[in-house]
């Protein structure tokens, strides 16, 4: 707010006082929201870190298993067996609210399949193929969990950043400027009052003379 | 594999199974040829040396052996481990084709019955490919034409629009009655039935073994059936399948020493206890544990056991089907070992893990 644009009136002062009060309570609330979001973020961060470690591990296991299966059965056999895959896992997307932030909840159906529902015959295959399928099913499950947590983290981070900017704007720009303006109006009003008193005193002195 | 088309085009699109034991058996000639072929196989000392080489060095090494023409033919299309694997498969298919060419009468009949496993494999791959809507090229790359069907015939089948057309093209084969039951959703059942049919046909072909060589051949196939059954019993028990009526349709009948019905009915702990009384226990006891998270070590041990047992008595009947089967086992094992080393090296698997998968007989 540029001071020249301000009308130094009492009504303006009252309005300004109200705005300062509102800004201060808003600032307090936003600070609380920011702290709350940071707490939530760190809670999820630890969980996401564990899931990411598990995901890396699951990926390594799945890669090792498929490499071993390819070595023992041949890529031709693995490729042929992979053709038996039918349907894709179903992903269900819902959501919930964390302090005003909408975060996704991802659930999956049909990722894990029992041995006899995988589509390939039991007699013509072996445990190398079973274990590769198991490892990849595990990997897909971990990817879904990681996707949920990492999207939540991203959204929380965006919200924290936004809230932080608002808190800082209120704390370092809006409220100080309002206070400055209030001081200016107060000073101007006092000055006007002093001028009035002085003027009255002069009139009174002239009247005595 | 498409390069094989030219050469394999000479074969008929499908060999008729009615040539059962046609012609005079030429065991003396066939065994002499097979002996010469066996002498060209890599000695077992080669494998530790290969483990210390890079993929390119291994490919070069293979190229300098019996696999030269295969590597040269396929080098335009593939590289690295893919080149080695396709060359190995091509060579294996050629070798089996040669065996069928040099044998007549009974050995030819027995070998062709044994090699039907590749036909079963190819039929399964064709159905799988069509179910998955895989491209014709992808399906063709997964075919191994080492059985009765020629590559040309299989390629034609791969080019068919739907699985129904493939099944109709196989109307004159022994697989048709089973394939007729395929409705697009029950592929696993069809695959299991085809595999079971393969073993029952093979046992039919062997018949009631009276001579020593037939008994040894029968023992080899029975051992293979036992090893498959045992591995599958472990897989099913681990997957929580306990019902006898669910397990028994997945067991190959006619095994050597396993009473699958009795084993299938037992809970896991009793099943393991019962195995102690079988001849397979010594082979698998070192990898048996209480939880058995992984069955790969167990399957590897069983495969080693069956191959070692099958080749122990191969010298017993020098002029019979036994030396020919012995060669088939050795050749197949050589291809498997080379593939394990190449693929293992490519994937950066530990040398100890690669070594564990090798079967050195």
Coordinates of C-alpha atoms in Angstrom, one line a residue:
Chain A
X1 CA 0.0 0.0 0.0
X2 CA 1.5 3.3 -1.0
X3 CA 1.2 5.8 1.8
X4 CA 0.3 8.7 -0.6
X5 CA -2.9 6.8 -1.6
X6 CA -4.0 6.5 1.9
X7 CA -6.6 8.9 3.3
X8 CA -5.6 9.7 6.8
X9 CA -9.0 9.6 8.3
X10 CA -10.3 7.9 11.5
X11 CA -12.6 5.6 9.5
X12 CA -9.6 4.5 7.5
X13 CA -7.7 3.9 10.7
X14 CA -10.5 1.7 12.0
X15 CA -10.7 -0.2 8.7
X16 CA -7.0 -0.7 8.9
X17 CA -7.0 -1.9 12.4
X18 CA -9.6 -4.5 11.4
X19 CA -7.5 -5.6 8.4
X20 CA -4.4 -5.9 10.6
X21 CA -6.3 -8.0 13.1
X22 CA -7.6 -10.2 10.3
X23 CA -4.2 -10.5 8.7
X24 CA -2.6 -11.5 12.0
X25 CA -5.2 -14.2 12.7
X26 CA -4.8 -15.4 9.1
X27 CA -1.1 -15.4 9.5
X28 CA -1.4 -17.5 12.7
X29 CA -3.7 -20.0 11.0
X30 CA -1.6 -20.3 7.9
X31 CA 1.5 -20.8 10.1
X32 CA -0.4 -23.6 11.9
X33 CA -1.4 -25.1 8.6
X34 CA 2.2 -24.9 7.3
X35 CA 3.5 -26.6 10.4
X36 CA 0.8 -29.2 10.3
X37 CA 1.5 -30.0 6.6
X38 CA 5.2 -30.2 7.4
X39 CA 4.5 -32.7 10.1
X40 CA 2.3 -34.8 7.7
X41 CA 5.0 -34.5 5.1
X42 CA 7.7 -35.9 7.3
X43 CA 5.4 -38.7 8.4
X44 CA 4.8 -39.7 4.8
X45 CA 8.5 -39.0 3.9
X46 CA 9.7 -41.7 6.2
X47 CA 7.1 -44.1 4.8
X48 CA 8.0 -43.2 1.2
X49 CA 11.6 -43.6 1.9
X50 CA 11.0 -47.2 3.2
X51 CA 8.7 -47.9 0.2
X52 CA 11.4 -46.6 -2.2
X53 CA 14.0 -48.8 -0.6
X54 CA 11.6 -51.7 -0.8
X55 CA 10.8 -50.8 -4.5
X56 CA 14.5 -50.7 -5.4
X57 CA 15.0 -54.0 -3.7
X58 CA 12.0 -55.5 -5.4
X59 CA 13.2 -54.3 -8.8
X60 CA 16.6 -55.8 -8.2
X61 CA 15.1 -59.1 -7.2
X62 CA 12.7 -59.1 -10.2
X63 CA 15.6 -58.4 -12.6
X64 CA 17.8 -61.1 -11.0
X65 CA 14.9 -63.6 -11.3
X66 CA 14.1 -62.9 -14.9
X67 CA 17.8 -63.0 -15.8
X68 CA 18.2 -66.3 -14.1
X69 CA 15.0 -67.6 -15.8
X70 CA 16.2 -66.4 -19.2
X71 CA 19.6 -68.1 -18.6
X72 CA 18.0 -71.4 -17.6
X73 CA 15.0 -71.6 -19.9
X74 CA 16.2 -69.3 -22.7
X75 CA 14.7 -65.9 -23.7
X76 CA 12.6 -67.7 -26.3
X77 CA 10.9 -69.8 -23.6
X78 CA 10.4 -66.8 -21.3
X79 CA 9.0 -64.7 -24.2
X80 CA 6.6 -67.5 -25.2
X81 CA 5.4 -67.9 -21.6
X82 CA 4.9 -64.2 -21.2
X83 CA 2.4 -64.4 -24.1
X84 CA 0.1 -66.2 -21.7
X85 CA -0.5 -63.1 -19.7
X86 CA -4.1 -62.1 -19.9
X87 CA -5.7 -58.8 -18.7
X88 CA -4.0 -56.0 -16.9
X89 CA -4.3 -55.3 -13.2
X90 CA -7.1 -53.0 -12.3
X91 CA -6.2 -49.8 -10.6
X92 CA -8.8 -48.0 -8.5
X93 CA -8.3 -44.3 -7.8
X94 CA -10.0 -42.5 -4.9
X95 CA -8.8 -39.7 -2.6
X96 CA -8.8 -38.2 0.8
X97 CA -8.2 -34.9 2.4
X98 CA -5.1 -33.9 4.4
X99 CA -5.6 -30.3 5.7
X100 CA -7.3 -29.2 2.6
X101 CA -5.0 -31.0 0.2
X102 CA -6.7 -33.7 -1.9
X103 CA -4.3 -36.7 -2.1
X104 CA -4.9 -39.9 -4.1
X105 CA -5.6 -43.3 -2.7
X106 CA -4.6 -46.0 -5.2
X107 CA -5.7 -49.5 -4.8
X108 CA -5.2 -52.4 -7.1
X109 CA -7.1 -55.6 -8.0
X110 CA -5.7 -58.6 -9.8
X111 CA -2.0 -57.9 -9.4
X112 CA -1.2 -61.1 -7.5
X113 CA -2.5 -64.2 -9.1
X114 CA -2.3 -67.7 -7.8
X115 CA -0.1 -70.2 -9.7
X116 CA -3.0 -71.9 -11.4
X117 CA -4.6 -68.6 -12.6
X118 CA -1.5 -67.2 -14.3
X119 CA -2.5 -68.5 -17.7
X120 CA 0.4 -70.9 -18.4
X121 CA 0.4 -74.6 -18.0
X122 CA 2.1 -76.0 -14.8
X123 CA 3.6 -79.1 -16.4
X124 CA 5.5 -77.4 -19.1
X125 CA 6.9 -74.6 -16.9
X126 CA 9.1 -74.5 -13.9
X127 CA 9.8 -72.6 -10.6
X128 CA 12.1 -70.2 -12.3
X129 CA 9.1 -68.8 -14.2
X130 CA 6.9 -68.9 -11.1
X131 CA 9.5 -67.0 -9.1
X132 CA 9.9 -64.4 -11.9
X133 CA 6.1 -63.9 -12.0
X134 CA 6.0 -63.6 -8.2
X135 CA 8.9 -61.1 -8.2
X136 CA 7.2 -58.9 -10.9
X137 CA 3.8 -59.1 -9.1
X138 CA 5.6 -57.9 -6.0
X139 CA 7.3 -55.1 -8.0
X140 CA 4.0 -53.9 -9.5
X141 CA 2.4 -53.8 -6.0
X142 CA 5.3 -51.8 -4.7
X143 CA 5.1 -49.4 -7.6
X144 CA 1.4 -48.7 -6.9
X145 CA 2.2 -48.0 -3.2
X146 CA 5.1 -45.8 -4.1
X147 CA 3.0 -44.0 -6.7
X148 CA 0.4 -43.2 -4.0
X149 CA 2.9 -42.0 -1.5
X150 CA 5.0 -40.0 -3.9
X151 CA 2.0 -38.2 -5.4
X152 CA 0.9 -37.4 -1.9
X153 CA 4.3 -36.1 -1.1
X154 CA 4.4 -33.9 -4.2
X155 CA 1.0 -32.4 -3.5
X156 CA 1.9 -31.8 0.1
X157 CA 5.1 -30.1 -0.9
X158 CA 3.3 -27.9 -3.4
X159 CA 0.8 -26.9 -0.7
X160 CA 3.6 -26.3 1.9
X161 CA 5.4 -24.1 -0.6
X162 CA 2.2 -22.2 -1.3
X163 CA 1.4 -21.8 2.4
X164 CA 4.9 -20.8 3.2
X165 CA 4.8 -18.0 0.5
X166 CA 1.5 -16.8 2.0
X167 CA 2.8 -16.8 5.5
X168 CA 5.9 -14.9 4.5
X169 CA 3.9 -12.4 2.4
X170 CA 1.7 -11.7 5.4
X171 CA 4.6 -11.7 7.9
X172 CA 7.1 -9.6 6.0
X173 CA 5.0 -7.6 3.6
X174 CA 1.3 -7.2 4.2
X175 CA 1.2 -6.9 8.0
X176 CA 4.3 -4.6 8.2
X177 CA 2.9 -2.3 5.5
X178 CA -0.5 -2.2 7.2
X179 CA 1.2 -1.3 10.5
X180 CA 3.2 1.3 8.7
X181 CA 0.1 2.8 7.2
X182 CA -1.7 2.7 10.5
X183 CA 1.3 4.5 12.1
X184 CA 1.2 7.1 9.3
X185 CA -2.6 7.7 9.7
X186 CA -2.2 7.9 13.5
X187 CA 0.7 10.4 13.1
X188 CA -1.2 12.4 10.6
X189 CA -4.3 12.5 12.8
X190 CA -2.2 13.5 15.8
X191 CA -0.6 16.2 13.7
X192 CA -4.0 17.5 12.6
X193 CA -5.1 17.4 16.3
X194 CA -2.0 19.3 17.4
X195 CA -2.5 21.9 14.6
X196 CA -6.1 22.3 15.7
X197 CA -5.1 22.8 19.3
X198 CA -2.4 25.2 18.4
X199 CA -4.8 27.1 16.1
X200 CA -7.3 27.3 19.0
X201 CA -4.6 28.6 21.3
X202 CA -3.6 31.3 18.8
X203 CA -7.2 32.3 18.3
X204 CA -7.7 32.4 22.1
X205 CA -4.6 34.6 22.6
X206 CA -5.7 37.0 19.8
X207 CA -9.1 37.2 21.4
X208 CA -7.5 38.1 24.8
X209 CA -5.4 40.9 23.2
Chain B
X1 CA 15.0 -68.6 -37.4
X2 CA 13.5 -67.5 -40.7
X3 CA 16.8 -68.4 -42.4
X4 CA 16.1 -72.0 -41.6
X5 CA 13.0 -71.9 -43.8
X6 CA 15.1 -72.4 -47.0
X7 CA 16.7 -75.5 -45.7
X8 CA 13.7 -76.9 -43.8
X9 CA 11.5 -76.4 -46.7
X10 CA 12.7 -79.8 -47.9
X11 CA 10.8 -81.5 -45.1
X12 CA 7.2 -82.2 -45.5
X13 CA 4.9 -79.8 -43.6
X14 CA 4.2 -82.5 -41.1
X15 CA 5.4 -86.0 -40.7
X16 CA 2.7 -88.6 -40.4
X17 CA 2.8 -90.5 -37.2
X18 CA 1.6 -93.7 -39.0
X19 CA 5.2 -94.6 -40.1
X20 CA 5.5 -96.4 -36.8
X21 CA 8.7 -98.6 -37.0
X22 CA 8.6 -98.4 -40.8
X23 CA 11.8 -99.7 -42.4
X24 CA 14.7 -101.7 -41.1
X25 CA 16.4 -100.4 -38.0
X26 CA 19.9 -99.2 -38.8
X27 CA 21.3 -99.0 -35.2
X28 CA 24.9 -99.9 -36.3
X29 CA 25.1 -97.1 -38.8
X30 CA 23.3 -94.6 -36.7
X31 CA 25.3 -95.3 -33.5
X32 CA 28.6 -94.9 -35.5
X33 CA 27.4 -91.5 -36.8
X34 CA 26.2 -90.5 -33.4
X35 CA 29.6 -91.5 -31.8
X36 CA 31.4 -89.2 -34.3
X37 CA 28.9 -86.4 -33.5
X38 CA 29.4 -86.9 -29.8
X39 CA 33.2 -86.5 -30.2
X40 CA 32.6 -83.0 -31.5
X41 CA 30.8 -81.9 -28.3
X42 CA 32.6 -79.6 -25.9
X43 CA 34.5 -81.3 -23.2
X44 CA 33.4 -80.5 -19.6
X45 CA 36.7 -78.6 -19.0
X46 CA 35.5 -76.0 -21.4
X47 CA 32.8 -74.6 -19.1
X48 CA 35.2 -73.2 -16.4
X49 CA 37.2 -71.5 -19.2
X50 CA 34.0 -70.0 -20.7
X51 CA 33.1 -68.5 -17.3
X52 CA 36.2 -66.4 -17.5
X53 CA 35.4 -65.0 -20.9
X54 CA 33.3 -62.0 -22.0
X55 CA 30.2 -62.5 -24.2
X56 CA 32.0 -61.6 -27.4
X57 CA 34.8 -64.0 -26.5
X58 CA 32.3 -66.8 -25.8
X59 CA 30.5 -66.1 -29.1
X60 CA 33.9 -66.2 -30.9
X61 CA 34.7 -69.4 -29.1
X62 CA 31.4 -71.0 -30.1
X63 CA 31.9 -69.8 -33.6
X64 CA 35.2 -71.7 -33.8
X65 CA 33.4 -74.9 -32.9
X66 CA 30.5 -76.8 -34.4
X67 CA 28.3 -73.7 -34.3
X68 CA 30.2 -71.7 -36.9
X69 CA 27.6 -71.8 -39.7
X70 CA 24.8 -70.9 -37.2
X71 CA 26.7 -67.9 -35.8
X72 CA 27.6 -66.7 -39.4
X73 CA 24.1 -67.1 -40.6
X74 CA 22.5 -65.2 -37.8
X75 CA 25.2 -62.6 -37.1
X76 CA 23.4 -60.2 -39.5
X77 CA 20.2 -60.3 -37.5
X78 CA 21.3 -60.7 -33.8
X79 CA 24.1 -59.5 -31.6
X80 CA 25.6 -60.5 -28.2
X81 CA 23.7 -63.0 -26.1
X82 CA 20.8 -63.0 -28.5
X83 CA 23.0 -64.1 -31.3
X84 CA 24.5 -66.9 -29.2
X85 CA 21.1 -68.2 -28.0
X86 CA 19.5 -68.2 -31.5
X87 CA 22.6 -69.9 -33.0
X88 CA 22.5 -72.5 -30.2
X89 CA 18.8 -73.2 -30.9
X90 CA 19.3 -73.3 -34.6
X91 CA 22.2 -75.8 -34.2
X92 CA 20.1 -77.9 -31.9
X93 CA 17.3 -78.0 -34.4
X94 CA 19.7 -79.0 -37.2
X95 CA 21.3 -81.7 -35.0
X96 CA 17.9 -83.3 -34.3
X97 CA 17.0 -83.1 -37.9
X98 CA 20.2 -84.8 -38.8
X99 CA 19.5 -87.5 -36.2
X100 CA 16.2 -88.2 -37.9
X101 CA 17.8 -88.2 -41.3
X102 CA 20.5 -90.8 -40.4
X103 CA 18.2 -93.1 -38.5
X104 CA 15.7 -95.5 -40.0
X105 CA 13.0 -97.8 -38.6
X106 CA 12.7 -98.1 -34.8
X107 CA 15.4 -95.6 -33.7
X108 CA 13.9 -93.0 -36.1
X109 CA 10.4 -93.7 -34.7
X110 CA 11.6 -93.4 -31.1
X111 CA 13.6 -90.2 -31.7
X112 CA 10.7 -88.6 -33.5
X113 CA 8.4 -89.4 -30.7
X114 CA 10.9 -88.0 -28.2
X115 CA 11.3 -84.8 -30.2
X116 CA 7.5 -84.3 -30.4
X117 CA 8.1 -82.1 -27.3
X118 CA 9.2 -79.4 -29.6
X119 CA 5.9 -79.7 -31.6
X120 CA 4.0 -79.4 -28.3
X121 CA 6.1 -76.4 -27.5
X122 CA 5.4 -74.8 -30.8
X123 CA 1.7 -75.4 -30.7
X124 CA 1.6 -73.9 -27.2
X125 CA 3.6 -70.9 -28.4
X126 CA 1.3 -70.3 -31.4
X127 CA -1.8 -70.4 -29.1
X128 CA -0.1 -68.1 -26.5
X129 CA 1.0 -65.7 -29.2
X130 CA -2.5 -65.5 -30.7
X131 CA -4.1 -65.1 -27.3
X132 CA -1.7 -62.2 -26.5
X133 CA -2.1 -60.7 -30.0
X134 CA 1.6 -60.8 -30.5
X135 CA 3.1 -59.9 -33.8
X136 CA 3.8 -62.6 -36.4
X137 CA 7.5 -61.9 -36.1
X138 CA 7.5 -62.2 -32.3
X139 CA 5.7 -65.6 -32.5
X140 CA 8.1 -66.8 -35.2
X141 CA 11.1 -65.8 -33.1
X142 CA 9.8 -68.0 -30.3
X143 CA 9.4 -71.1 -32.4
X144 CA 11.9 -73.9 -32.2
X145 CA 11.5 -76.2 -35.2
X146 CA 13.2 -79.3 -33.9
X147 CA 10.2 -81.6 -34.0
X148 CA 7.9 -83.0 -36.6
X149 CA 6.6 -79.6 -37.9
X150 CA 8.8 -77.7 -40.4
X151 CA 9.6 -74.1 -39.8
X152 CA 7.7 -73.2 -43.0
X153 CA 4.6 -74.9 -41.7
X154 CA 4.9 -73.2 -38.3
X155 CA 5.5 -69.8 -39.9
X156 CA 2.4 -70.2 -41.9
X157 CA 0.5 -71.0 -38.7
X158 CA 2.0 -68.0 -37.0
X159 CA 0.6 -65.9 -39.8
X160 CA -3.0 -67.1 -39.3
X161 CA -5.5 -64.5 -38.2
X162 CA -6.9 -66.3 -35.2
X163 CA -6.3 -69.3 -32.9
X164 CA -9.3 -71.0 -34.5
X165 CA -7.6 -71.0 -37.9
X166 CA -4.4 -72.4 -36.3
X167 CA -6.4 -75.2 -34.7
X168 CA -8.2 -76.0 -38.0
X169 CA -4.8 -76.2 -39.7
X170 CA -3.8 -78.9 -37.2
X171 CA -6.9 -81.0 -37.8
X172 CA -4.9 -84.0 -39.0
X173 CA -2.5 -84.0 -36.1
X174 CA -2.8 -85.9 -32.8
X175 CA -3.1 -82.6 -31.0
X176 CA -6.4 -81.7 -32.6
X177 CA -8.8 -83.5 -30.1
X178 CA -7.2 -81.5 -27.3
X179 CA -7.0 -78.3 -29.2
X180 CA -10.7 -78.5 -30.0
X181 CA -11.4 -77.9 -26.4
X182 CA -9.6 -74.5 -26.5
X183 CA -12.1 -71.7 -26.2
X184 CA -9.7 -68.7 -25.8
X185 CA -9.8 -68.8 -22.0
X186 CA -8.5 -72.2 -20.9
X187 CA -5.0 -72.1 -22.3
X188 CA -3.4 -73.4 -19.1
X189 CA -5.6 -76.5 -19.2
X190 CA -4.8 -77.1 -22.9
X191 CA -1.1 -76.7 -22.2
X192 CA -1.2 -79.2 -19.4
X193 CA -3.2 -81.7 -21.5
X194 CA -0.8 -81.4 -24.4
X195 CA 2.2 -82.0 -22.1
X196 CA 0.5 -85.0 -20.6
X197 CA -0.4 -86.3 -24.0
X198 CA 3.2 -86.0 -25.1
X199 CA 4.4 -88.2 -22.2
X200 CA 1.6 -90.8 -22.7
X201 CA 2.4 -91.0 -26.4
X202 CA 6.1 -91.4 -25.6
X203 CA 5.3 -94.2 -23.1
X204 CA 3.1 -95.8 -25.8
X205 CA 5.9 -95.6 -28.3
X206 CA 8.4 -97.2 -25.9
X207 CA 5.8 -99.9 -25.2
X208 CA 6.5 -102.6 -22.6
X209 CA 10.3 -102.6 -22.5
X210 CA 11.7 -106.1 -22.7
X211 CA 15.3 -105.6 -23.9
X212 CA 17.9 -103.9 -21.8
X213 CA 18.2 -100.9 -24.1
X214 CA 14.5 -100.3 -24.1
X215 CA 14.4 -100.5 -20.4
X216 CA 17.1 -97.9 -20.1
X217 CA 15.3 -95.6 -22.5
X218 CA 12.1 -96.1 -20.6
X219 CA 14.0 -95.4 -17.4
X220 CA 15.2 -92.1 -18.8
X221 CA 11.8 -91.0 -19.7
X222 CA 10.3 -92.2 -16.5
X223 CA 13.0 -90.3 -14.5
X224 CA 12.2 -87.2 -16.5
X225 CA 8.5 -87.6 -15.6
X226 CA 9.3 -88.1 -11.9
X227 CA 11.5 -85.1 -11.8
X228 CA 8.8 -83.0 -13.4
X229 CA 6.2 -84.4 -11.1
X230 CA 8.3 -83.8 -8.0
X231 CA 9.1 -80.2 -9.0
X232 CA 5.5 -79.6 -9.8
X233 CA 4.4 -81.1 -6.5
X234 CA 6.7 -78.7 -4.6
X235 CA 5.4 -75.8 -6.7
X236 CA 1.7 -76.7 -6.1
X237 CA 2.2 -77.3 -2.4
X238 CA 4.0 -74.0 -2.1
X239 CA 1.1 -72.3 -3.9
X240 CA -1.3 -73.8 -1.3
X241 CA -2.9 -76.3 -3.7
X242 CA -3.8 -79.2 -1.4
X243 CA -6.8 -80.8 -3.1
X244 CA -6.0 -84.2 -4.7
X245 CA -8.5 -83.6 -7.6
X246 CA -6.6 -80.4 -8.4
X247 CA -3.1 -81.8 -8.2
X248 CA -3.6 -85.2 -9.9
X249 CA -4.6 -83.8 -13.3
X250 CA -1.2 -82.0 -13.3
X251 CA 0.8 -85.1 -12.7
X252 CA 2.4 -87.1 -15.5
X253 CA 1.5 -90.8 -15.3
X254 CA 4.0 -93.5 -15.6
X255 CA 6.9 -92.2 -13.5
X256 CA 9.7 -94.2 -12.2
X257 CA 9.8 -94.2 -8.4
X258 CA 7.3 -91.7 -7.2
X259 CA 3.8 -92.5 -5.9
X260 CA 2.3 -89.2 -6.9
X261 CA -1.1 -89.9 -5.6
X262 CA 0.2 -90.7 -2.2
X263 CA 2.5 -87.7 -2.1
X264 CA -0.1 -85.3 -3.4
X265 CA -2.5 -86.2 -0.6
X266 CA 0.0 -85.4 2.1
X267 CA 0.4 -82.1 3.9
X268 CA 3.8 -80.4 3.2
X269 CA 5.7 -81.7 6.3
X270 CA 4.6 -85.3 5.7
X271 CA 5.3 -84.9 2.0
X272 CA 8.9 -83.9 2.8
X273 CA 9.2 -86.8 5.3
X274 CA 7.9 -89.2 2.7
X275 CA 10.4 -88.0 0.2
X276 CA 13.2 -89.2 2.5
X277 CA 12.2 -92.7 1.5
X278 CA 12.7 -92.1 -2.2
X279 CA 15.8 -92.3 -4.3
X280 CA 15.6 -88.6 -5.0
X281 CA 16.2 -87.5 -1.4
X282 CA 20.0 -87.8 -1.6
X283 CA 20.0 -85.4 -4.6
X284 CA 17.8 -82.8 -3.0
X285 CA 18.5 -83.1 0.7
X286 CA 21.3 -80.4 0.6
X287 CA 18.8 -77.8 -0.6
X288 CA 15.9 -78.7 1.5
X289 CA 14.9 -76.2 4.2
X290 CA 11.9 -75.6 6.5
X291 CA 10.4 -72.7 4.5
X292 CA 11.7 -73.3 1.0
X293 CA 11.3 -69.7 -0.3
X294 CA 12.9 -70.6 -3.6
X295 CA 12.5 -73.9 -5.5
X296 CA 15.0 -73.1 -8.2
X297 CA 17.9 -74.8 -6.4
X298 CA 15.8 -77.9 -5.9
X299 CA 14.8 -78.0 -9.5
X300 CA 18.4 -77.5 -10.6
X301 CA 19.5 -80.4 -8.4
X302 CA 16.7 -82.6 -9.7
X303 CA 17.6 -81.9 -13.4
X304 CA 21.2 -82.7 -12.6
X305 CA 20.2 -85.9 -10.9
X306 CA 18.0 -87.0 -13.8
X307 CA 20.7 -86.3 -16.5
X308 CA 23.5 -87.9 -14.5
X309 CA 21.4 -91.0 -13.8
X310 CA 20.3 -91.2 -17.5
X311 CA 23.9 -91.1 -18.7
X312 CA 25.4 -93.5 -16.1
X313 CA 24.4 -96.6 -18.0
X314 CA 24.7 -95.3 -21.5
X315 CA 27.6 -97.7 -22.2
X316 CA 25.6 -100.8 -21.3
X317 CA 24.0 -101.3 -24.8
X318 CA 26.5 -100.0 -27.3
X319 CA 24.3 -100.7 -30.4
X320 CA 20.9 -99.6 -29.4
X321 CA 18.7 -96.5 -28.8
X322 CA 20.7 -95.8 -25.6
X323 CA 23.8 -94.2 -27.2
X324 CA 21.5 -92.1 -29.4
X325 CA 19.5 -90.9 -26.5
X326 CA 22.7 -90.3 -24.6
X327 CA 23.9 -88.0 -27.4
X328 CA 20.6 -86.2 -27.4
X329 CA 21.0 -85.6 -23.7
X330 CA 24.6 -84.4 -24.0
X331 CA 23.8 -82.2 -26.9
X332 CA 20.8 -80.6 -25.3
X333 CA 22.8 -80.2 -22.1
X334 CA 25.7 -78.5 -24.0
X335 CA 23.3 -76.0 -25.5
X336 CA 21.7 -75.4 -22.1
X337 CA 25.0 -74.9 -20.5
X338 CA 26.3 -72.5 -23.1
X339 CA 23.1 -70.5 -23.0
X340 CA 23.3 -70.3 -19.2
X341 CA 26.8 -69.0 -19.4
X342 CA 26.1 -66.4 -22.1
X343 CA 22.8 -65.2 -20.6
X344 CA 24.3 -65.2 -17.1
X345 CA 27.3 -63.2 -18.2
X346 CA 25.1 -60.8 -20.1
X347 CA 22.9 -60.2 -17.0
X348 CA 26.0 -59.9 -14.7
X349 CA 25.0 -62.9 -12.6
X350 CA 27.6 -64.1 -10.1
X351 CA 29.9 -66.8 -11.4
X352 CA 28.9 -69.1 -8.5
X353 CA 25.2 -68.7 -9.4
X354 CA 25.9 -69.5 -13.0
X355 CA 28.0 -72.5 -12.0
X356 CA 25.2 -73.8 -9.8
X357 CA 22.9 -73.8 -12.8
X358 CA 25.3 -75.7 -15.0
X359 CA 24.9 -79.5 -15.4
X360 CA 28.4 -80.9 -16.1
X361 CA 28.0 -84.6 -17.0

